C-alpha positions in Angstrom: 0.1 0.2 0.3 1.2 3.1 -1.2 -0.6 5.3 1.5 0.9 6.5 4.2 0.0 3.6 7.0 0.8 4.3 10.6 3.0 2.7 13.2 -0.3 2.1 15.1 -3.4 0.8 13.9 -6.1 3.7 13.3 -8.3 4.6 15.8 -12.3 5.1 14.3 -11.6 9.0 14.6 -8.6 10.0 15.2 -6.6 8.6 11.4 -4.5 6.3 11.1 -1.3 9.1 11.7 -2.8 9.4 15.6 -4.2 5.8 16.3 -3.7 4.0 19.7 -3.7 1.3 18.9 -1.1 -1.8 18.5 0.6 -2.1 15.7 -0.9 -1.5 12.1 -0.2 -5.1 9.9 0.4 -4.1 6.0 0.5 -6.9 4.9 -3.2 -7.7 6.4 -4.2 -4.4 4.8 -2.5 -5.7 1.6 -4.3 -8.8 1.3 -8.1 -7.1 2.6 -7.3 -4.6 -0.1 -6.5 -7.6 -3.1 -9.7 -9.8 -1.6 -11.5 -6.8 -1.9 -10.7 -6.5 -5.5 -11.7 -10.1 -6.0 -14.9 -9.5 -5.0 -15.6 -7.3 -8.2 -14.4 -9.6 -10.6 -17.3 -10.5 -12.0 -19.7 -8.1 -10.2 -17.9 -5.2 -11.5 -17.7 -1.9 -9.4 -20.7 -1.1 -7.6 -20.8 2.9 -7.1 -22.9 4.4 -5.1 -25.2 6.0 -8.0 -25.8 2.5 -9.9 -29.0 2.2 -7.1 -27.7 -0.8 -5.5 -28.2 -1.2 -2.1 -25.4 -2.3 0.6 -27.5 -5.8 1.3 -27.6 -6.5 -2.4 -24.0 -5.2 -3.1 -22.7 -7.2 -0.2 -24.3 -10.2 -1.6 -23.1 -9.4 -5.6 -20.1 -9.2 -4.7 -19.9 -12.9 -1.9 -21.5 -14.5 -5.5 -18.7 -13.3 -7.4 -15.8 -14.0 -4.6 -16.8 -17.5 -4.8 -17.1 -17.4 -8.4 -13.6 -16.8 -8.8 -11.8 -18.8 -5.6 -14.2 -22.1 -6.9 -11.9 -25.0 -6.2 -8.9 -23.0 -4.3 -7.6 -24.6 -1.2 -7.6 -21.5 0.4 -11.6 -20.4 -0.3 -12.3 -20.4 3.3 -9.1 -17.4 4.7 -9.8 -15.8 1.3 -14.3 -14.9 2.2 -13.3 -14.3 6.0 -10.2 -11.7 4.9 -13.4 -10.5 2.5 -15.9 -11.3 5.3 -13.6 -8.4 7.8 -13.0 -6.2 4.8 -17.0 -6.1 4.9 -17.5 -5.7 8.1 -14.5 -3.0 8.9 -13.9 -5.5 11.9 -10.9 -4.1 12.1 -8.0 -1.5 12.1 -6.9 -3.0 8.8 -9.9 -3.1 7.3 -11.5 0.2 8.5 -7.5 1.7 6.9 -8.6 0.0 2.6 -12.1 1.0 3.1 -10.9 4.3 3.7 -8.5 3.9 0.8 -10.9 2.7 -2.3 -13.2 5.3 -1.0 -10.5 7.8 -1.3 -9.7 6.0 -5.0 -13.5 6.5 -6.1 -13.7 10.1 -5.3 -10.0 10.9 -6.9 -11.8 8.9 -9.9 -15.1 10.7 -9.8 -12.6 14.0 -10.3 -11.1 12.9 -13.0 -14.3 11.9 -14.3 -15.5 15.6 -14.0 -12.0 16.6 -14.9 -13.2 15.2 -18.3 -16.8 16.5 -18.4 -18.7 14.1 -16.7 -21.4 16.0 -15.2 -23.2 14.6 -11.2 -20.3 13.5 -9.6 -21.8 15.4 -6.2 -22.6 11.7 -5.1 -19.2 9.8 -5.7 -17.4 13.4 -3.4 -20.2 12.5 0.0 -20.0 9.3 -0.3 -16.3 9.3 -0.5 -16.0 12.2 2.4 -18.7 10.1 4.5 -16.0 7.4 4.8 -12.3 8.8 4.3 -12.1 10.0 8.4 -8.5 9.9 8.9 -7.1 13.2 8.2 -4.3 12.7 6.0 -6.4 11.1 3.3 -9.3 13.4 3.2 -7.1 16.6 3.0 -5.8 14.6 -0.1 -9.8 14.2 -0.9 -10.7 17.5 -0.2 -7.7 19.3 -2.2 -8.2 17.2 -5.2 -12.0 18.0 -5.3 -11.4 21.7 -4.6 -8.6 22.0 -6.4 -9.9 20.1 -9.6 -12.9 23.2 -9.4 -10.2 26.0 -9.8 -9.2 24.7 -13.3 
């Protein structure tokens, strides 16, 4: 992960740079990021404007993950990691969720720069999830900086 990961795990309100939990496991975060993306292989990257509710989105991505892992000997371990990410049960899962939403927000900035309209839903969704100060500042600079171009 290229984002500045903390030496300690992020707290829910403090963000990665000022957490107080045990050391942040970068390897675990990488696994969670990859298994999350694997869940989108067949379902696609479902966005806030697709009109798919959270439960249905989760169901579609879970089915896609199971399809992608069909016959894999570590299927259950990967499924458990995906469920950890989906439930945001660990500091690593919460951080990866923030990165995923940050990426979505940055992609929306690019789409807006190319002339796409109705990106505000994407920005609002990203801002609801990205809570760490450093990642939020990056998101806000990108969104506001693009408006001035």
